[in-house]
GROMACS .gro file of C-alpha atoms in nm:
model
  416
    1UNK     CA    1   5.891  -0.077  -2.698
    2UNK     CA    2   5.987  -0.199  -2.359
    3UNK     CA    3   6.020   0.132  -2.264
    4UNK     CA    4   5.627   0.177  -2.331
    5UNK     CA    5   5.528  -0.185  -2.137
    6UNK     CA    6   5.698  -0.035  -1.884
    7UNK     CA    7   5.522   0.256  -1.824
    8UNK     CA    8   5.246   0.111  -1.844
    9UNK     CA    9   5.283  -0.117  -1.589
   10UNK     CA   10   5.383   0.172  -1.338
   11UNK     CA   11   5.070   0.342  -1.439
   12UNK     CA   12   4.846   0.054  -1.356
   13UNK     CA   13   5.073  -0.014  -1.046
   14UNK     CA   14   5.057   0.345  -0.954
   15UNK     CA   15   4.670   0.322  -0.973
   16UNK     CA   16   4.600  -0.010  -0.801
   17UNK     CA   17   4.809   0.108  -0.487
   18UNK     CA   18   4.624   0.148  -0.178
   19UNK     CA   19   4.351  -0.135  -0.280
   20UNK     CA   20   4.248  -0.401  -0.040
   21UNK     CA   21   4.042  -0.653  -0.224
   22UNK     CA   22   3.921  -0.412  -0.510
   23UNK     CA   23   3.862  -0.098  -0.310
   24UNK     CA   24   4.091   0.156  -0.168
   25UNK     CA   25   4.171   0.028   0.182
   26UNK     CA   26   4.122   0.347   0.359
   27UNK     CA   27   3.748   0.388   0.227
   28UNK     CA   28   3.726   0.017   0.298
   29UNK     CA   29   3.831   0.109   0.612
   30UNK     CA   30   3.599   0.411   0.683
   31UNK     CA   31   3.293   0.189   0.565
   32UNK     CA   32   3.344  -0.035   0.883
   33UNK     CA   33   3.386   0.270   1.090
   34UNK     CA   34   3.048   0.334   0.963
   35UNK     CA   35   2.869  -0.008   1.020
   36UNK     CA   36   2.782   0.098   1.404
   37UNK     CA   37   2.540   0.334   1.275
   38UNK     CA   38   2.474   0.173   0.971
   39UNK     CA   39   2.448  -0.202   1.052
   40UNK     CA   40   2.334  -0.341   0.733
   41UNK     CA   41   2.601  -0.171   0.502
   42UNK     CA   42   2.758  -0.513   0.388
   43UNK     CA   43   2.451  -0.732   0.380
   44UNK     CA   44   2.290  -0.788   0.032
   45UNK     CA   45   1.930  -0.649   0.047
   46UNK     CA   46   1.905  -0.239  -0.073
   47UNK     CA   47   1.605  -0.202   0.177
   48UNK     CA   48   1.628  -0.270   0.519
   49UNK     CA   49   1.310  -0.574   0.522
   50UNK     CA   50   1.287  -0.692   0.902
   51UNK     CA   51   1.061  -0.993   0.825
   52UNK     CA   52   1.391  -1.138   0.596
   53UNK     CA   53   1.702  -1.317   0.769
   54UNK     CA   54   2.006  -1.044   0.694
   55UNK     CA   55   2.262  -1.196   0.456
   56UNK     CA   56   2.589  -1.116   0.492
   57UNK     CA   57   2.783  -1.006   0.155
   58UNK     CA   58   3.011  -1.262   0.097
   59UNK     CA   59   3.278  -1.049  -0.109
   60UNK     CA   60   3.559  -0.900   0.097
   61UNK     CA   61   3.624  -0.645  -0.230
   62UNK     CA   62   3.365  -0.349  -0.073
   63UNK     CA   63   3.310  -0.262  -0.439
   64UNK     CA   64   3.092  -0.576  -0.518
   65UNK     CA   65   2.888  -0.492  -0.224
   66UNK     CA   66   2.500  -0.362  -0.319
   67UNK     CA   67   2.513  -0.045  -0.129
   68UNK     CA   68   2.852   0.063  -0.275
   69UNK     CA   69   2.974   0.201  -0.616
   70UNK     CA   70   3.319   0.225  -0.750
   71UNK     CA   71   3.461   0.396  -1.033
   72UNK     CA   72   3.650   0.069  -1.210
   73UNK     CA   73   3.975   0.195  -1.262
   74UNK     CA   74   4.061   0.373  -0.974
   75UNK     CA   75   3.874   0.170  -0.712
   76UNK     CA   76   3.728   0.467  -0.540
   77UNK     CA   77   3.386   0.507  -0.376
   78UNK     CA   78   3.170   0.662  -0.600
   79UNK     CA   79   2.830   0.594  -0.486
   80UNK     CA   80   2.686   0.508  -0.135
   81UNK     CA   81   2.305   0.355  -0.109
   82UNK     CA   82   2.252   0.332   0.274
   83UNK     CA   83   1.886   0.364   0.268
   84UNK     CA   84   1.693   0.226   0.579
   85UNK     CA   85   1.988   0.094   0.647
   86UNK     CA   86   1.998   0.176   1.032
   87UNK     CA   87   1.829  -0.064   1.276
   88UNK     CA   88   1.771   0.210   1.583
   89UNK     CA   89   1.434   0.347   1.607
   90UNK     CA   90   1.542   0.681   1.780
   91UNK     CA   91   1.656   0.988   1.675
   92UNK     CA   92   2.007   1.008   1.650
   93UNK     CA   93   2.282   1.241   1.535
   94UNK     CA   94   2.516   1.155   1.266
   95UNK     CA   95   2.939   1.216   1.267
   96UNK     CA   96   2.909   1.376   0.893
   97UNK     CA   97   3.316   1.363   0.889
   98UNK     CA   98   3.308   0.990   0.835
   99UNK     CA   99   3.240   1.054   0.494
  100UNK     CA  100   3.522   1.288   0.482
  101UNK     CA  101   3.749   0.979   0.320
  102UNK     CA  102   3.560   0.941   0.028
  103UNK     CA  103   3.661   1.202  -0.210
  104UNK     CA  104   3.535   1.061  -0.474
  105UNK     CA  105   3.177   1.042  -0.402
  106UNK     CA  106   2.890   1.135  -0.659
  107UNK     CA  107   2.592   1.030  -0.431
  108UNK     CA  108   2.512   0.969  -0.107
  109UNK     CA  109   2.188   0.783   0.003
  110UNK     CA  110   2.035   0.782   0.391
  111UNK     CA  111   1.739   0.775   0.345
  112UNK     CA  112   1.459   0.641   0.614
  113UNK     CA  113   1.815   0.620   0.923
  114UNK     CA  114   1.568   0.827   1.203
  115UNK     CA  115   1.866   1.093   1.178
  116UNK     CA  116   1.797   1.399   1.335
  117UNK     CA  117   2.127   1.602   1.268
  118UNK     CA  118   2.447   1.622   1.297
  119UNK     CA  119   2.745   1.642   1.492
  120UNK     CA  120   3.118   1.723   1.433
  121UNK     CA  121   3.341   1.424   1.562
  122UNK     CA  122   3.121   1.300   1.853
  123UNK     CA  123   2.955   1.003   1.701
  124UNK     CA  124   2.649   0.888   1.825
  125UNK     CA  125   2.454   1.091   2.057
  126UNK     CA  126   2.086   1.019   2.220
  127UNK     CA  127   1.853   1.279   2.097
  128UNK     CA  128   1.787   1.437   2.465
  129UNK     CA  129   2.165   1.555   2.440
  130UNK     CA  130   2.081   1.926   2.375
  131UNK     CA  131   2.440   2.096   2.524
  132UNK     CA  132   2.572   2.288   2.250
  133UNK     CA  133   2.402   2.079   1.993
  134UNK     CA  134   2.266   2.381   1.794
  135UNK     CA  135   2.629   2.467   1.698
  136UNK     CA  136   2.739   2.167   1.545
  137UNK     CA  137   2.419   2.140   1.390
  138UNK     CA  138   2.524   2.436   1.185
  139UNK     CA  139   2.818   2.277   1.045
  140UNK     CA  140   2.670   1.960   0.996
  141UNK     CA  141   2.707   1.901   0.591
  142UNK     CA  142   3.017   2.241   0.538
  143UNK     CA  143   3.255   1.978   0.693
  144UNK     CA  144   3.200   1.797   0.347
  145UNK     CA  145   3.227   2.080   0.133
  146UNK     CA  146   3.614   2.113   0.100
  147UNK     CA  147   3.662   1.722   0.064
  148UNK     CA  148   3.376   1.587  -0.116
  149UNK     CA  149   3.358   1.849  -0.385
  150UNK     CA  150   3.242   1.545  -0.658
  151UNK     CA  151   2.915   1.520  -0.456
  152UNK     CA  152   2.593   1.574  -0.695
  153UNK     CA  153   2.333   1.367  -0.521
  154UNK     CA  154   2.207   1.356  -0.227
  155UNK     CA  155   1.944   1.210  -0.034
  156UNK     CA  156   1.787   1.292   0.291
  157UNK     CA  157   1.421   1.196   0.257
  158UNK     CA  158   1.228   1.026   0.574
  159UNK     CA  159   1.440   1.136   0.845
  160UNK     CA  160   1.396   1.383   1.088
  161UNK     CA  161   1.585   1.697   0.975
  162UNK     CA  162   1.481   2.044   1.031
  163UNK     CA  163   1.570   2.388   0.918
  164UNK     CA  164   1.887   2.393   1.121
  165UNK     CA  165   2.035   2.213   0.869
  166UNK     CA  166   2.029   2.435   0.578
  167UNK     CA  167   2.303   2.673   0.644
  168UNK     CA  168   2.528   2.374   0.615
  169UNK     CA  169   2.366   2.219   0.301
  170UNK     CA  170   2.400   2.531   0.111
  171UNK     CA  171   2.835   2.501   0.140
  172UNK     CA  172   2.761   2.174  -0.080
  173UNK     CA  173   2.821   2.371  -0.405
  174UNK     CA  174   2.881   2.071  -0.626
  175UNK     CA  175   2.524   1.949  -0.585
  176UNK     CA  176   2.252   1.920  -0.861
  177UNK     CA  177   2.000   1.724  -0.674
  178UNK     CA  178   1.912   1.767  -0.353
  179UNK     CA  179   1.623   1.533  -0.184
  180UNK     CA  180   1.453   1.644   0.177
  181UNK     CA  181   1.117   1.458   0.162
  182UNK     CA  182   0.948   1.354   0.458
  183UNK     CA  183   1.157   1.559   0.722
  184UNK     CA  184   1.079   1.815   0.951
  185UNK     CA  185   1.092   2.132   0.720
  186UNK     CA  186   0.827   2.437   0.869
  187UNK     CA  187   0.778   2.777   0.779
  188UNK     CA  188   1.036   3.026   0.858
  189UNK     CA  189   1.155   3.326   0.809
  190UNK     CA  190   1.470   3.422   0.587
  191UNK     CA  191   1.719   3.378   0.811
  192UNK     CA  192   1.664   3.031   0.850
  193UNK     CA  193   1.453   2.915   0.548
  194UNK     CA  194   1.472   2.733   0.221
  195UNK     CA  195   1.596   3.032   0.061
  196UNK     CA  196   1.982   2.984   0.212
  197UNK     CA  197   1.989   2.699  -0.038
  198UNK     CA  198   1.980   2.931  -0.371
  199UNK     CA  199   2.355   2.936  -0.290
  200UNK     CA  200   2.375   2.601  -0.447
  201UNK     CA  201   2.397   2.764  -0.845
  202UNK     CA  202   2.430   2.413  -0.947
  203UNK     CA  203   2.151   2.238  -0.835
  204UNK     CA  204   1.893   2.132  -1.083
  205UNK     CA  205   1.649   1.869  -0.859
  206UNK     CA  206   1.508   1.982  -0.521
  207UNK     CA  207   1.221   1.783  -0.321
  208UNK     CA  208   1.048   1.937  -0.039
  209UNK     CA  209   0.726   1.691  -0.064
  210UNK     CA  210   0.584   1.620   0.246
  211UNK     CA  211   0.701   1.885   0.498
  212UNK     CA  212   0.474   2.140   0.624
  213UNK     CA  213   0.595   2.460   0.439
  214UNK     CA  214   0.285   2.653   0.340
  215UNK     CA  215   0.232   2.908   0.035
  216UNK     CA  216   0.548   3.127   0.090
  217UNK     CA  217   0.767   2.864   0.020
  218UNK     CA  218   0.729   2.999  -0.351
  219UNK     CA  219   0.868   3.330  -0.272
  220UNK     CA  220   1.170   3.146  -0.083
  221UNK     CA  221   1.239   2.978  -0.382
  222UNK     CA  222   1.208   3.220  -0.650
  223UNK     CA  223   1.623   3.303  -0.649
  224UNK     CA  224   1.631   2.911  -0.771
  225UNK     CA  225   1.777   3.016  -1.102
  226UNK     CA  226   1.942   2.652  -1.203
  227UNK     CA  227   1.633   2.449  -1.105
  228UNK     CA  228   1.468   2.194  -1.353
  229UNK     CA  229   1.279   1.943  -1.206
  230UNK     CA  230   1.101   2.109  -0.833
  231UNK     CA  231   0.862   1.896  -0.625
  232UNK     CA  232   0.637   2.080  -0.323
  233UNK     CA  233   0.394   1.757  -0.310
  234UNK     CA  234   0.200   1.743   0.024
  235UNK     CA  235   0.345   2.080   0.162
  236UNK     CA  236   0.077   2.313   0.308
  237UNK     CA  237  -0.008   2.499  -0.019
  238UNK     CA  238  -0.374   2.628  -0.002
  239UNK     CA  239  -0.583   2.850  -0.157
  240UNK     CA  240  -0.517   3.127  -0.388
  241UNK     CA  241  -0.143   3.111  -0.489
  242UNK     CA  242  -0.054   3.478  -0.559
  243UNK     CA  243   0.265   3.566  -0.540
  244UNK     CA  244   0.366   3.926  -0.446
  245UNK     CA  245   0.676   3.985  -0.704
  246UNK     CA  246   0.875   3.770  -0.919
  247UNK     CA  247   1.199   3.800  -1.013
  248UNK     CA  248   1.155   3.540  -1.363
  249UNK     CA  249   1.427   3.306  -1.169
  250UNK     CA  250   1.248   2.984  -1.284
  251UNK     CA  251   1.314   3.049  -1.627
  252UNK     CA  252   1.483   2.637  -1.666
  253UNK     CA  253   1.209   2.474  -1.458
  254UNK     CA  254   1.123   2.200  -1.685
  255UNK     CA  255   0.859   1.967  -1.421
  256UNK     CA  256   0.688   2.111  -1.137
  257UNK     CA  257   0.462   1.839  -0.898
  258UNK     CA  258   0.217   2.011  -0.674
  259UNK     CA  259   0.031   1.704  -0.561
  260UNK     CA  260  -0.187   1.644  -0.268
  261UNK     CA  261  -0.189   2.044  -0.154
  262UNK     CA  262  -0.550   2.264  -0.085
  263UNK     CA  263  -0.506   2.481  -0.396
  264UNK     CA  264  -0.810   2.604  -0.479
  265UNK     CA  265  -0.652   2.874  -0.780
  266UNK     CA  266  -0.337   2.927  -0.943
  267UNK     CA  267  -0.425   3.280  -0.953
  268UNK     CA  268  -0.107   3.516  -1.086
  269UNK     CA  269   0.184   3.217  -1.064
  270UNK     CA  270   0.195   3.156  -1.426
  271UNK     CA  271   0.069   3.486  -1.574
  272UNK     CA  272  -0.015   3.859  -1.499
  273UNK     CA  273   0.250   4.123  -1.403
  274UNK     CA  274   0.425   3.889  -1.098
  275UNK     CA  275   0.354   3.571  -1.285
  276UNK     CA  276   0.628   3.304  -1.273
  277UNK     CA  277   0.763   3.287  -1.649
  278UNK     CA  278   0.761   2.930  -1.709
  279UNK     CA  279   0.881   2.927  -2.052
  280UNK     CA  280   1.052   2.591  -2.043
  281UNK     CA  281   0.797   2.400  -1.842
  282UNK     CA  282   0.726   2.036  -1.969
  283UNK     CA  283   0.525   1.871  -1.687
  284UNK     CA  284   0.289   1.991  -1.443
  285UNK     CA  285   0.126   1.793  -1.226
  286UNK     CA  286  -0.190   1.916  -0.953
  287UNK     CA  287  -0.344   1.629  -0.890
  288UNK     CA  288  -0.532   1.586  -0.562
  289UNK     CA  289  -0.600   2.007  -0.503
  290UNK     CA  290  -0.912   2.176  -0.525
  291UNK     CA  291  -0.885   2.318  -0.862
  292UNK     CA  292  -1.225   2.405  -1.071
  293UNK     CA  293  -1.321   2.481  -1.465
  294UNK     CA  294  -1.112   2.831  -1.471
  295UNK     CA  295  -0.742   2.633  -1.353
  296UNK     CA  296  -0.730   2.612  -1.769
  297UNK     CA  297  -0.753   3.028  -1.767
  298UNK     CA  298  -0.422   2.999  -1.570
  299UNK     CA  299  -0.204   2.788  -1.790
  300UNK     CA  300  -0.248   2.967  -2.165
  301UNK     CA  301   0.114   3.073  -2.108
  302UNK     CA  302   0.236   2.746  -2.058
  303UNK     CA  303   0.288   2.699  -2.426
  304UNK     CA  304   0.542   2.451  -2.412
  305UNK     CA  305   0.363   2.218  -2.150
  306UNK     CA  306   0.350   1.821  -2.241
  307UNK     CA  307   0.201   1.664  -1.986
  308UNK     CA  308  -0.102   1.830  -1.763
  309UNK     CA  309  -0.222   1.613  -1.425
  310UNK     CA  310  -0.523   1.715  -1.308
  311UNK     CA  311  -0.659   1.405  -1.128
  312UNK     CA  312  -0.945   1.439  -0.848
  313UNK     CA  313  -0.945   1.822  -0.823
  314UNK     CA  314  -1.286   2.002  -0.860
  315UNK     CA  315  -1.329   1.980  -1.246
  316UNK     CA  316  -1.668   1.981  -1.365
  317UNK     CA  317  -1.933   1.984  -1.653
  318UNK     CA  318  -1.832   2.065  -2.018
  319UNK     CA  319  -1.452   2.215  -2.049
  320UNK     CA  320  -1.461   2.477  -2.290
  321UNK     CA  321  -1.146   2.411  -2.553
  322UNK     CA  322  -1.035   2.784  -2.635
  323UNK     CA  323  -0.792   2.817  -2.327
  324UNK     CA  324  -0.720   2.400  -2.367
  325UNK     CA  325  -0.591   2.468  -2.691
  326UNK     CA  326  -0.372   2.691  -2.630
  327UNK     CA  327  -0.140   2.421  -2.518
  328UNK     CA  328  -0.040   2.284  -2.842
  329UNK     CA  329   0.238   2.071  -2.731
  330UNK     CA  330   0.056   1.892  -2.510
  331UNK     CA  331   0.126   1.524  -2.537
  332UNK     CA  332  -0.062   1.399  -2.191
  333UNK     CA  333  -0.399   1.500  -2.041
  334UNK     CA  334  -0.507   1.346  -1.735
  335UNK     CA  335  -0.891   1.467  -1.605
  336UNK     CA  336  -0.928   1.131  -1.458
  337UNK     CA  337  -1.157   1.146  -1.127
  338UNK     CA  338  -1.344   1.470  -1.180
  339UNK     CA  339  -1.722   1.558  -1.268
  340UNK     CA  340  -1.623   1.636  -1.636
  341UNK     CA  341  -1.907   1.579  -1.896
  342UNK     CA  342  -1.789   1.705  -2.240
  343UNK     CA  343  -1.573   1.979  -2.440
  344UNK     CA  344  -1.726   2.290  -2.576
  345UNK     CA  345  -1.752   2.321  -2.866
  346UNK     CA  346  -1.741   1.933  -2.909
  347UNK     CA  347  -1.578   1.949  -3.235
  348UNK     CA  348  -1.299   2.184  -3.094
  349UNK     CA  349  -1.078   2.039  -2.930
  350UNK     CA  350  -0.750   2.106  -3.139
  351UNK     CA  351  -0.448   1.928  -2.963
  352UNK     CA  352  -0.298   1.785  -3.257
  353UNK     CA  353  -0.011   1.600  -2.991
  354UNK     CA  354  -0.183   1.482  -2.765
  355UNK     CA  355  -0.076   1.114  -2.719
  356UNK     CA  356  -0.258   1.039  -2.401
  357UNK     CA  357  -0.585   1.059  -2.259
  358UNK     CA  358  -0.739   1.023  -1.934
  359UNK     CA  359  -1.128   1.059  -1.863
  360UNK     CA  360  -1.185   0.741  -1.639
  361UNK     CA  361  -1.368   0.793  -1.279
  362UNK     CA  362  -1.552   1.076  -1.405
  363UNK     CA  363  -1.956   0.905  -1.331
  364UNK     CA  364  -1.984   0.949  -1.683
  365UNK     CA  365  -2.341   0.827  -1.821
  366UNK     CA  366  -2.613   0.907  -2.054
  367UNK     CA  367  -2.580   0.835  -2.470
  368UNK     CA  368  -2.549   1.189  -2.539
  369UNK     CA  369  -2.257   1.255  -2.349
  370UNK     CA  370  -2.085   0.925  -2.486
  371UNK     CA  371  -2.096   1.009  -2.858
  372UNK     CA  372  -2.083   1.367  -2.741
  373UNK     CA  373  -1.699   1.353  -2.595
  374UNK     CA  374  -1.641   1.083  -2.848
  375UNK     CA  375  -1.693   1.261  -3.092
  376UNK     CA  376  -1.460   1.542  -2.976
  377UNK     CA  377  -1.135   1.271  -2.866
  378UNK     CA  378  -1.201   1.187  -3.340
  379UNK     CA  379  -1.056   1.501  -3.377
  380UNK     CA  380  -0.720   1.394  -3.250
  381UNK     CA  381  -0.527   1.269  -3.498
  382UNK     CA  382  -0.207   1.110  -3.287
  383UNK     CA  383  -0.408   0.970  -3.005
  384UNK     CA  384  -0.239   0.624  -2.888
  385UNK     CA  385  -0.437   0.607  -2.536
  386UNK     CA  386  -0.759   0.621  -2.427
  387UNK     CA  387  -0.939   0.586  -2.077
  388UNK     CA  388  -1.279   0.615  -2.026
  389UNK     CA  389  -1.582   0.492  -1.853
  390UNK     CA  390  -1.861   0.435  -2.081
  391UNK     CA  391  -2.204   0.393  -1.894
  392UNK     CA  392  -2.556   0.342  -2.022
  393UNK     CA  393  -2.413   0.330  -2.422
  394UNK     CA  394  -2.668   0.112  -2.598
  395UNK     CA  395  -2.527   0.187  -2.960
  396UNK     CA  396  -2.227   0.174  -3.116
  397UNK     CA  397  -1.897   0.355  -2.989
  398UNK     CA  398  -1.756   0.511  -3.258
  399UNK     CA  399  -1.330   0.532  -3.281
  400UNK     CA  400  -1.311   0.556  -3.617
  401UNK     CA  401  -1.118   0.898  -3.588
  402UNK     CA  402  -0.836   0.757  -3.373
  403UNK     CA  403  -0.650   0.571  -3.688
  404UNK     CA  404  -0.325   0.582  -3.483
  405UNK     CA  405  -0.496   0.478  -3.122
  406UNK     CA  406  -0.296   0.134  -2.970
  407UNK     CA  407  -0.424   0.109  -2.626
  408UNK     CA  408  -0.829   0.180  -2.501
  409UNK     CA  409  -0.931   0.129  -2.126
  410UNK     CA  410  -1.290   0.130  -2.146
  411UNK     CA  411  -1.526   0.053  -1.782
  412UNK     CA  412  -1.914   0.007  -1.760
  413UNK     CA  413  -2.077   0.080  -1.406
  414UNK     CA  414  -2.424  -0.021  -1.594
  415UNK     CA  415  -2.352  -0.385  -1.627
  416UNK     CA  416  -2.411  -0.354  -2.008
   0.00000   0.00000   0.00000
């Protein structure tokens, strides 16, 4: 029995060594040799608010600090949340290897730090310091990869990277999401392009929203066999999207968010001989394009879709239901801020679960079209939302279809 206590006790000794206050003292350490380029990492707010008075943490243990994680046993740095955390309003390059001590580490946050790149063991540099910049830049994020081999998230959004940077983010192999919002991110050619990052057979969650990539971004991303979740929101997509050849690699993509582009037509993405085969796809959103009446044409192999966002495209006048339909599993329409009138055949619209429904902002008016698309949402048997404007309706609204219906958003422009 004593035998076994004392084991015990050498195991928990053996695992509390090195720990200064709750954390291991040399990533203790390495967080204060980040705090000149980081200045807020030990005060309590997770966003950096410049109206507020900064307030110091008052725990020396770094692992009751906001912006840090630690595994509870061991002590070690697990997760590191040092968004808008930097007070300098120029670009600047980052020393990646002082994250080399934290071996440990899951996820990694800078998000909003102005950081423009990297640099290998230099520290901070003023972003006119060109000399031999474009070589460290390259190995920017590979320093990691032998050390930090735990790493699965990380985020880079609203900085000011460009596509210099990729070479090194594709060494990350451990990583499953991968966020690059807001940067710098332009078209390119192979060499340099998105494409280098299909290396990463892990990853699952990529976001390129909001840099300006244009259409053939989806051929640089077709070898993006492990993706589930991809986002391309506000990057340069425009008119038709045809896609030359395919080679099926989406096959897991489960959401895809193509917000706030000029699309005017899927055309062969989802279907004909090149098509994308989006067997698995759950969520699709295309709100804020320029999509008309035939988008519906261009989804009927979407089978497994549950949630459709079409918000203020170009919809308009009666949607016929034959190609609508098809979706059977869909569980969320959104048509809100279109032209949209009415279904065709009114009594045939045949999405048995669909939960929610959203026809608001469509300048809806006149009786007949009220009990008209009314009449079609009866036929819905598992209906529990409903949005729509109702306008000039002097009779009754009839819902007595919608036995299972527990929230209705109903607006009048008419004053009635």
């Amino acid at each position: 029995m004593e035998l076994k206590w004392l084991a015990m006790v050498l195991v928990l000794l053996s695992l509390g060594a090195g720990l200064c206050d709750g954390c291991l003292e040399e990533e203790r350490f390495a967080l204060f040799q980040l705090k000149p380029f980081f200045e807020v990492i030990d005060y309590k707010f997770q966003d950096l608010d410049y109206e507020s008075k900064p307030e110091k943490e008052s725990s020396s243990n770094c692992c009751e600090w906001i912006r840090v994680e630690c595994n509870p046993i061991s002590g070690r740095v697990t997760h590191l949340f040092l968004d808008y955390s930097s007070y300098m309003k120029i670009d600047w390059y980052l020393n990646a290897s002082l994250f080399l001590p934290f071996e440990k580490l899951q996820s990694l946050s800078l998000r909003g730090n102005f950081i423009t790149g990297c640099i290998a063991n230099q520290g901070l540099l003023p972003f006119n310091f060109i000399t031999k910049i474009y070589f460290f830049l390259l190995f920017c994020f590979e320093r990691l990869s032998s050390k930090l081999d735990k790493l699965e998230n990380l985020d880079l959004s609203d900085n000011h990277f460009n596509n210099s940077i990729l070479a090194s983010l594709s060494e990350l192999s451990s990583l499953k999401s991968l966020n690059l919002t807001e940067n710098v991110f332009t078209r390119s050619n192979p060499t340099n392009g998105i494409e280098m990052l299909s290396k990463l057979n892990n990853l699952e969650t990529l976001d390129l929203s909001g840099n300006r990539l244009g259409n053939n971004i989806l051929s640089q991303l077709d070898g993006f066999a492990s993706l589930k979740s991809l986002r391309l929101e506000y990057c340069g997509l425009e008119g038709t999207l045809d896609i030359q050849e395919s080679n099926n690699n989406w096959m897991n993509l489960k959401e895809l968010y193509l917000e706030g582009n000029e699309i005017e037509s899927l055309g062969s993405l989802f279907h004909g001989k090149e098509g994308m085969k989006l067997n698995k796809l759950e969520v699709l959103s295309l709100r804020l394009n320029f999509l008309n009446n035939s988008v519906f044409s261009s989804l009927v192999e979407l089978s497994n879709l549950k949630s459709l966002d079409l918000f203020f495209n170009k919809l308009e006048g009666a949607i016929y239901t034959k190609d609508l339909n098809v979706l059977s599993n869909l569980e969320e329409l959104i048509l809100s801020g279109n032209e949209v009138n009415g279904f065709i055949p009114s009594q045939g619209l045949r999405l048995m679960n669909l939960k929610h429904l959203d026809l608001s902002g469509n300048g809806l008016s006149g009786n007949g079209f009220n009990y008209s698309i009314l009449s079609s949402v009866a036929t819905l048997p598992n209906l529990k939302t409903l949005r729509i404007d109702i306008s000039q309706c002097n009779g009754l609204i009839d819902l007595y279809g919608l036995s299972n219906l527990e929230e209705l958003y109903m607006a009048s422009n008419s004053g009635n």
